[in-house]
XYZ file of C-alpha atoms in Angstrom:
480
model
C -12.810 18.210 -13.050
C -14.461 19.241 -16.372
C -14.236 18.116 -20.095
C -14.637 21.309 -22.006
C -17.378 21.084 -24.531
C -16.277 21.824 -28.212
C -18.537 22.355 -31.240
C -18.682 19.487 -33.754
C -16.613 17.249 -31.031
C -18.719 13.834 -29.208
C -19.143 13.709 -26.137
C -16.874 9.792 -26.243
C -14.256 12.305 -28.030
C -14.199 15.043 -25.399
C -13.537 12.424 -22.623
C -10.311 10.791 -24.879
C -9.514 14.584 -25.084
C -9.478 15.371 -21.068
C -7.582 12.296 -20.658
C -4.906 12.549 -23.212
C -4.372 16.488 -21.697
C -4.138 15.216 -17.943
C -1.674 12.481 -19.119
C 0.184 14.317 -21.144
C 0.770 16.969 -18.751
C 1.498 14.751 -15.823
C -1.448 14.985 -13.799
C -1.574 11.220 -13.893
C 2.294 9.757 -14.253
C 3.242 6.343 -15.470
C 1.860 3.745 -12.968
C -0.875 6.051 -11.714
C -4.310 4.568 -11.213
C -6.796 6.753 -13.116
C -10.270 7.515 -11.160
C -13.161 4.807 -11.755
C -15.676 4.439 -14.744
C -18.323 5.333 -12.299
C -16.413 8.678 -10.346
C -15.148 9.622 -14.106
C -19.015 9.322 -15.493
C -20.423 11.240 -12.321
C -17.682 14.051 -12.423
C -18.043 14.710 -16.229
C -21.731 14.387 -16.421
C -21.543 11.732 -19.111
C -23.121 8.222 -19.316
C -20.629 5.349 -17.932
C -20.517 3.724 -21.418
C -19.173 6.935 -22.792
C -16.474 6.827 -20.182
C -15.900 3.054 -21.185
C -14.946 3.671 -24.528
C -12.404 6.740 -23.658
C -10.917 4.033 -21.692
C -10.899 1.085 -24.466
C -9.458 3.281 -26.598
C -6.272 5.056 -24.893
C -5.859 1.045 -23.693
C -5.732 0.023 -27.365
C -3.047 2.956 -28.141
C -1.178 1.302 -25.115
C -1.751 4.492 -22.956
C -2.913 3.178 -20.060
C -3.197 -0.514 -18.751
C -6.468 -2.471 -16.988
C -5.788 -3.870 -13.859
C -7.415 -6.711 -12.654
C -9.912 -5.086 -9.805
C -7.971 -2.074 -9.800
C -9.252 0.183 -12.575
C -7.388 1.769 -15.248
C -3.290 3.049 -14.572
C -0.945 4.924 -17.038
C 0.700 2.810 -18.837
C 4.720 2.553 -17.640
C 6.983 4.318 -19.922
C 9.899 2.095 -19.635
C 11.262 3.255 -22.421
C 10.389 6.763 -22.657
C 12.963 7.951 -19.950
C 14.828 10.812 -20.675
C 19.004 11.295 -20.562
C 19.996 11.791 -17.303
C 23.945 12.186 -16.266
C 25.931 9.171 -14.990
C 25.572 8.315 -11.633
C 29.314 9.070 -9.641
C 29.498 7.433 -6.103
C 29.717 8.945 -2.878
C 30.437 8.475 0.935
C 27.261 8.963 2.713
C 26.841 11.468 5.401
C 23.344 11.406 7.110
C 23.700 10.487 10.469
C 23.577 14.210 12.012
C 20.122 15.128 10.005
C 18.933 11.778 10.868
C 20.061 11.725 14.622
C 18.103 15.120 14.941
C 14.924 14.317 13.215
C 14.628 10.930 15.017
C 14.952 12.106 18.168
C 12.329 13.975 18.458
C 9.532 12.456 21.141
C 6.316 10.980 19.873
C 4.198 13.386 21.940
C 4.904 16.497 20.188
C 3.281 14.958 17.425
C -0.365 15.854 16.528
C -0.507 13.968 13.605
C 1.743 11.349 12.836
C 3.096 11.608 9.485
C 6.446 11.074 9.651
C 7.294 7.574 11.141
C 6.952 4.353 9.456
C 4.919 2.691 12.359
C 2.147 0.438 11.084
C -1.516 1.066 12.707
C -1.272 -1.752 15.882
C -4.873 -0.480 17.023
C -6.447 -3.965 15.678
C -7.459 -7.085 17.620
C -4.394 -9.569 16.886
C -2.118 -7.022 17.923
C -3.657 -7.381 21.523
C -4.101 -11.663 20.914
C -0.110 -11.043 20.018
C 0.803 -9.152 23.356
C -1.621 -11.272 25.667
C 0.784 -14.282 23.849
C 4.132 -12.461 24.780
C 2.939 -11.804 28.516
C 1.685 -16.031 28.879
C 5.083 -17.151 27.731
C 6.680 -14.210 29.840
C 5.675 -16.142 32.860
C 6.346 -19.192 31.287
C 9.929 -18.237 31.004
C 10.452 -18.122 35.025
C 9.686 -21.709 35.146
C 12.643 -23.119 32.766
C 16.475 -22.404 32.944
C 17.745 -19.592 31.521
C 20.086 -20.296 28.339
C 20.857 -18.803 25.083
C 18.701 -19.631 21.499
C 21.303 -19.934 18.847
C 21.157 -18.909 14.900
C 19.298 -19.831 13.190
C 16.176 -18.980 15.571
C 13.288 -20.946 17.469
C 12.028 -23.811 15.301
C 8.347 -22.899 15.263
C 8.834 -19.513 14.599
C 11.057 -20.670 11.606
C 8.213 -22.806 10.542
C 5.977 -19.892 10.673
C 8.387 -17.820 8.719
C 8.567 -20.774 5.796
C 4.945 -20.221 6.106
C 4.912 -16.652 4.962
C 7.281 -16.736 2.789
C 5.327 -19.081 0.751
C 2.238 -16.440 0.554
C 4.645 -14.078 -0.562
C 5.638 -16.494 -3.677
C 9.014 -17.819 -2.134
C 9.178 -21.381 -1.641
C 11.946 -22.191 0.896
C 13.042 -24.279 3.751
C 13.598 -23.881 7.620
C 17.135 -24.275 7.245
C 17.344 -21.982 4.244
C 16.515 -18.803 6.868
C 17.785 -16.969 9.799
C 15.636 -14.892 12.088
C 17.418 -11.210 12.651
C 17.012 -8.641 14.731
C 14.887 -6.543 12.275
C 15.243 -6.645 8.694
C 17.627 -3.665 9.206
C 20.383 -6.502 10.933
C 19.362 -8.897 7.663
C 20.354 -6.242 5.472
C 23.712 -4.917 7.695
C 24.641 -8.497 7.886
C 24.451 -8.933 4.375
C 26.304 -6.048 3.472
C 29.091 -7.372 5.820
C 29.263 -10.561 4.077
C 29.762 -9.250 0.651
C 31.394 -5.718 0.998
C 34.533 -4.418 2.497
C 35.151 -0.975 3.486
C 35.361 1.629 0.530
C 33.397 -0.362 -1.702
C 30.385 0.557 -3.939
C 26.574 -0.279 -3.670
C 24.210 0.780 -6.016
C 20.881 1.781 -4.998
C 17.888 3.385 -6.068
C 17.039 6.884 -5.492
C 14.825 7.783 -3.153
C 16.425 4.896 -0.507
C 15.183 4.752 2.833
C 17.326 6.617 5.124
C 18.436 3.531 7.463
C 20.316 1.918 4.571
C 21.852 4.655 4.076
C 22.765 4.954 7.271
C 24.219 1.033 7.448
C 26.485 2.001 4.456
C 27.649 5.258 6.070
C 28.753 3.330 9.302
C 30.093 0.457 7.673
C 32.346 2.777 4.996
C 30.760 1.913 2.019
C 30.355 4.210 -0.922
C 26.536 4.774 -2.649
C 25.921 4.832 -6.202
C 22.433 6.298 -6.571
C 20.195 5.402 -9.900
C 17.904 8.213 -10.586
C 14.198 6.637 -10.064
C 11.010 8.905 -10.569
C 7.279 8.703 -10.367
C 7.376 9.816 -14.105
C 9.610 7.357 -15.349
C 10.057 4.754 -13.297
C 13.915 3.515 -13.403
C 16.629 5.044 -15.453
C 18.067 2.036 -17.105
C 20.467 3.911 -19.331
C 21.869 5.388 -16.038
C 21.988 1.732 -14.282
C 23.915 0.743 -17.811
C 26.250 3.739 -17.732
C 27.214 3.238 -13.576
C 27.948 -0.627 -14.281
C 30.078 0.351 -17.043
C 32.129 3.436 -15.207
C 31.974 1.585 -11.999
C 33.336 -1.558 -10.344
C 29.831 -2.134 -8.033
C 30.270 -4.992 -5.087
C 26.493 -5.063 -4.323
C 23.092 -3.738 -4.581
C 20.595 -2.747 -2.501
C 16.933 -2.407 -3.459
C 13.496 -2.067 -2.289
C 11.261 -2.946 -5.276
C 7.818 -3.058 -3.689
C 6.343 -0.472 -2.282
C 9.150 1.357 -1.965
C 10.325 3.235 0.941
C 9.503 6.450 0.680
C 7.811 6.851 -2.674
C 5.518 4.007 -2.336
C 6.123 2.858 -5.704
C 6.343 -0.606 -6.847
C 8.692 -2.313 -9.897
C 6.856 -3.734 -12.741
C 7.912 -7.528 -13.478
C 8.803 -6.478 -17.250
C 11.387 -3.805 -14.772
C 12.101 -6.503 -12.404
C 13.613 -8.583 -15.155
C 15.721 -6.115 -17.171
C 16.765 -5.119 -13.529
C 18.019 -8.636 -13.179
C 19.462 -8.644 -17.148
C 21.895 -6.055 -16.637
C 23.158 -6.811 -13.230
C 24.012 -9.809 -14.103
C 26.667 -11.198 -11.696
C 26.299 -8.679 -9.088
C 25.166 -9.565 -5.527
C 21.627 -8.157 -4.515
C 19.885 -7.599 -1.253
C 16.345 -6.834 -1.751
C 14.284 -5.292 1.253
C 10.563 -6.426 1.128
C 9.680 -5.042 4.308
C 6.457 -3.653 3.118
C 5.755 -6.616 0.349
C 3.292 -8.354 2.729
C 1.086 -5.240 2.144
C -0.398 -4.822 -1.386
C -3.935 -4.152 -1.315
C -4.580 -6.611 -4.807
C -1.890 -9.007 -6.378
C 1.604 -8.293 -6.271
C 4.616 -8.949 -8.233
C 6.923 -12.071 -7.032
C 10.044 -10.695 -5.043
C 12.653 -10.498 -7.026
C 14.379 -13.346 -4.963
C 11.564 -15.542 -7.189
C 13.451 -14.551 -10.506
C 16.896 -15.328 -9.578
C 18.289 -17.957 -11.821
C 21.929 -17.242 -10.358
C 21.286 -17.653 -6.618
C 22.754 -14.205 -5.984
C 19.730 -12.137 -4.501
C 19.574 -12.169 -0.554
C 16.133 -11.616 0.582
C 15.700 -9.729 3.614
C 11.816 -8.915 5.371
C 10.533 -8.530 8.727
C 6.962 -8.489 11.115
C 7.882 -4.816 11.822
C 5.649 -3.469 9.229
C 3.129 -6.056 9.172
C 2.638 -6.322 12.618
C 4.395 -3.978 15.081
C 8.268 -2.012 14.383
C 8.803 -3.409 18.203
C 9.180 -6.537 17.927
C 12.183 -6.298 16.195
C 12.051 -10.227 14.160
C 13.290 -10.143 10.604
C 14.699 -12.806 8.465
C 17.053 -13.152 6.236
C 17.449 -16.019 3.162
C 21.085 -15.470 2.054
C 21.287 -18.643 -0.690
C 25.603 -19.261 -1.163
C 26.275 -16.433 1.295
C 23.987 -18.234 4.571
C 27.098 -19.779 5.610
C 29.071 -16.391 6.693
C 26.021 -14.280 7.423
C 25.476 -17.693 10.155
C 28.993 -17.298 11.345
C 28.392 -13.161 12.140
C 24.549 -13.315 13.514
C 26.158 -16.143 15.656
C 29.306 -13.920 16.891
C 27.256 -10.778 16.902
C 24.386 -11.744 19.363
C 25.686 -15.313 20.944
C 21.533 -15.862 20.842
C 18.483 -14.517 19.940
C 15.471 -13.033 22.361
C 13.738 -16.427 23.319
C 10.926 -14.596 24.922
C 9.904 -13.049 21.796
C 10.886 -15.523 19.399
C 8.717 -17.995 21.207
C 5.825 -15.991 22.052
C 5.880 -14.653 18.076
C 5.934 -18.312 16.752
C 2.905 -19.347 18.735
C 1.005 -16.543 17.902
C 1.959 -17.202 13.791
C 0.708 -20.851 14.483
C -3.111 -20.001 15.550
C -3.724 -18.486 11.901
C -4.363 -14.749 13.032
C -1.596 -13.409 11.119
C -3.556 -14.344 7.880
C -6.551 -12.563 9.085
C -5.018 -9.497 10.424
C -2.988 -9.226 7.255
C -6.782 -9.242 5.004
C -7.878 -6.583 7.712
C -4.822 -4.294 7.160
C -4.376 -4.364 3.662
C -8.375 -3.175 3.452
C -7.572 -0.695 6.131
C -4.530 0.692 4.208
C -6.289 0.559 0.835
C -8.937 2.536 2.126
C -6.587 5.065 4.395
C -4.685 6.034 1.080
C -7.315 7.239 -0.999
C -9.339 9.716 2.060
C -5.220 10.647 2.576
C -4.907 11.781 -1.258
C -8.434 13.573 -1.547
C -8.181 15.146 1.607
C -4.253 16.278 1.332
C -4.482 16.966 -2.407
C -7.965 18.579 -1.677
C -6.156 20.761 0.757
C -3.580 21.541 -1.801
C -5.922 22.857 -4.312
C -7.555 25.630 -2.496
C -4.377 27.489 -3.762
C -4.318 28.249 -7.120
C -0.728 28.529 -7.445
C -0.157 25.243 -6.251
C -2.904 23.412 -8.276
C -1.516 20.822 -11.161
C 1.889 21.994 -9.805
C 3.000 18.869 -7.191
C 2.648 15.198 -7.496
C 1.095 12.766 -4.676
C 1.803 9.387 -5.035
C -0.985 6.890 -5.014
C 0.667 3.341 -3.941
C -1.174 0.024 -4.305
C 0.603 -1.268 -1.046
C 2.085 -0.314 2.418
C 1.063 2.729 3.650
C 3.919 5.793 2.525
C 3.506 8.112 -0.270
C 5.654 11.088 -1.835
C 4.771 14.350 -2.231
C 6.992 16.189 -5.070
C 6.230 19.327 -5.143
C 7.988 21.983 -7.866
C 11.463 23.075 -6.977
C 13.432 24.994 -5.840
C 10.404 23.962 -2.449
C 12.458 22.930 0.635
C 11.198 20.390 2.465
C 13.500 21.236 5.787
C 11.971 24.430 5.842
C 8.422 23.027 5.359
C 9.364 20.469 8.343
C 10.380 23.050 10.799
C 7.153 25.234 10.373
C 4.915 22.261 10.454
C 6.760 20.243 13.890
C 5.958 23.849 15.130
C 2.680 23.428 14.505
C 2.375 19.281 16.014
C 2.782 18.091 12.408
C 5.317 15.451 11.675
C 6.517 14.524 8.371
C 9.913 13.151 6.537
C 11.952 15.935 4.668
C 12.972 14.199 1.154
C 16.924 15.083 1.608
C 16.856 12.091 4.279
C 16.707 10.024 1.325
C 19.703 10.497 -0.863
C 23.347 10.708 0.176
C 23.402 13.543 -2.117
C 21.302 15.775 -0.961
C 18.670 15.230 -3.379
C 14.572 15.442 -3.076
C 14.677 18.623 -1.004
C 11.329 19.032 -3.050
C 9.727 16.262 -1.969
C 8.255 14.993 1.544
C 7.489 11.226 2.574
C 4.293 10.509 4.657
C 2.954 7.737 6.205
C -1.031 7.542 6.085
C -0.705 4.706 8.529
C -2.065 6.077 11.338
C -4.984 8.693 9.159
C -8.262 9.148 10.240
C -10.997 10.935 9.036
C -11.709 13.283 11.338
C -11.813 16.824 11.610
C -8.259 17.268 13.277
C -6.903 15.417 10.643
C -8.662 17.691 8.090
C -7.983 21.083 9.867
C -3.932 19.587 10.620
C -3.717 18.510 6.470
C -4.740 22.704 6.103
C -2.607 23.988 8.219
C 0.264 21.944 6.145
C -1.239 22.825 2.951
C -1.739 26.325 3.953
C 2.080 26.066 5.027
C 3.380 24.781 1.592
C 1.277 27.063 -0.078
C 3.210 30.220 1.728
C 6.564 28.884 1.679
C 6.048 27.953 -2.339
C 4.818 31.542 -2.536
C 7.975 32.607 -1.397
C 10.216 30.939 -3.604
């Protein structure tokens, strides 16, 4: 990283130049967090005060945006987006890629990339099973019987608990604990869509909603959504106008698999135009951002219409399989279905889960993670994108996200790449990653890959395994 010198140009001048070039060629895309005073200052050689006022300035022109104990980002160009054709719906038809991929054991894998397991190798996650095998034997000593929707009452206390630290103020009898936030979300669908009808959705999606609308018959509308850009309101417009949409289904923070979050200012316009239509949001990963994070949607709702579905799977461990669901004017029939669906819920669990919420570890161990994330995503970018550069052809040519929560980013790198091919070679090699077709019922983001950094360490198999991938991409981009 250099600022070229120039004759007759400051020092303060040739810094606002550097920046303005790696901005305006998309080094650094809207929403990106730009490197610190102090690495920027060390890199270029120049006093920290000089950085400073590079900074100031592109903040005055409205370039880029300071973040509370986060630095300097691009400023999001909401309204910069470019014309992109309307949106048309279509039947989705994943199940075959995703039955293959998911199959596949966990010990072939030498580095774990590709599953969105959180890191359970922390000390509450062993308090948490030690609770599940005490109330295991407590369960021989009472008669068996079924634990009816809405769910054990101190784990629904807990839940009201959590809910609150995520912004949402709500009651025990406004939620229903689900098995996963992935039966919150099919449950909802049920409630408000009949076969053949439309949901919108964001594009990238995560794969398992896809999947739920594929079994259930549903047709996807996707809304084109880039790192660049952010969301393509005019496309959103054009769909709701061409379309007659039942529902929509969104993941707004931290979004599975880019990583990316929605900006309040998006949040509401989101809310403007869809005015009327029912919306599920899935904050599975919201629990996770490393500084302060937006209110869920569900917090903006003025119409009651947004059914908020989240889950411990990503918080604390995908196993456990306890989501919730607060459905507002459509609780009544997503009741009657959870009821008819399981006649109970896991008491074991449910019981063992809601003690362990009530000792106050799950505060702690959520501090702990969110560190431990924060800190896994940055040696994940500068060792991957470190890798990456040793080519030339590949340097300034892809796009790694950098998210401020969870623990998945997004490779993009320049088409026509294809990420199925880049799969296969590296699951030959004991490298595991997410091809970016899985994402789109259209077939779309074969140039990008999803990773999880969830499980990174900084060691040198993780180094030599992020070369071999590099070295990979590198010869299959080569090719092209």
């Amino acid at each position: 990283m250099k600022a070229t010198p120039s004759p007759g140009i400051t020092k303060y001048q040739q810094v606002l130049n550097w920046l303005n070039d790696q901005i305006d060629k998309h080094s650094y895309l809207p929403g990106d967090k730009l490197p610190s005073i102090r690495q920027l200052s060390r890199e270029l050689n120049l006093s920290k005060n000089t950085v400073i006022r590079a900074y100031q300035q592109l903040e005055a022109g409205g370039k880029i945006t300071a973040c509370p104990r986060s630095g300097y980002r691009v400023a999001a160009g909401l309204h910069s987006v470019p014309t992109v054709p309307v949106p048309e719906p279509e039947f989705v038809d994943l199940m075959t890629l995703s039955k293959t991929i998911m199959r596949l054991p966990a010990s072939r894998e030498v580095l774990p990339m590709g599953s969105a397991h959180p890191d359970t190798n922390f000390p509450a996650i062993r308090s948490l099973y030690a609770e599940i095998g005490r109330h295991s034997r407590y369960q021989s000593h009472i008669p068996s019987h079924y634990q009816l929707p809405p769910g054990d009452e101190n784990l629904l206390k807990q839940l009201v608990g959590i809910n609150r630290e995520l912004g949402i103020t709500t009651s025990a009898s406004e939620l229903l604990i689900t098995h996963g936030a992935q039966q919150a979300i099919s449950l909802s669908l049920q409630a408000i869509t009949r076969p053949g009808d439309i949901v919108l959705l964001e594009s990238a999606s995560y794969f398992g909603n896809l999947l739920l609308l594929e079994s259930l018959g549903l047709q996807a509308i996707e809304i084109p959504f880039d790192a660049q850009y952010g969301w393509h309101f005019g496309a959103l417009e054009a769909a709701l106008q061409n379309w007659s949409v039942k529902a929509i289904l969104i993941n707004p923070s931290f979004n599975n698999p880019t990583g990316h979050i929605m900006s309040i200012q998006e949040r509401r316009e989101f809310l403007s135009l869809t005015g009327g239509i029912p919306i599920i949001e899935d904050d599975v990963f919201g629990g996770l951002a490393y500084h302060q994070r937006p209110l869920p949607l569900k917090t903006l709702d003025t119409e009651n219409r947004v059914i908020y579905c989240n889950s411990l799977s990503k918080t604390l461990d995908s196993r456990l399989r306890i989501g919730w669901v607060i459905a507002g004017q459509y609780q009544p029939v997503i009741e009657k279905r959870l009821m008819t669906d399981n006649m109970g819920s896991p008491n074991l669990l449910h019981s063992a889960v809601g003690e362990f919420l009530s000792t106050g570890k799950y505060r702690d161990h959520l501090g702990k993670i969110r560190r431990s994330y924060s800190k896994k995503q940055k040696l994940f970018f500068q060792a991957l994108s470190g890798a990456l550069d040793r080519y030339p052809h590949l340097k300034e040519r892809y796009h790694l996200t950098q998210p401020e929560g969870g623990y998945l980013c997004w490779l993009i790198l320049p088409e026509p790449a294809d990420s199925n091919r880049i799969y296969q070679e590296a699951l030959a090699k004991g490298i595991s990653l997410l091809p970016g077709n899985m994402f789109s019922a259209k077939d779309q983001h074969r140039h990008c890959i999803r990773f999880s950094f969830a499980n990174y360490e900084d060691t040198p198999k993780w180094q030599q395994g992020l070369a071999t991938l590099a070295d990979i991409i590198a010869r299959h981009l080569a090719e092209t």
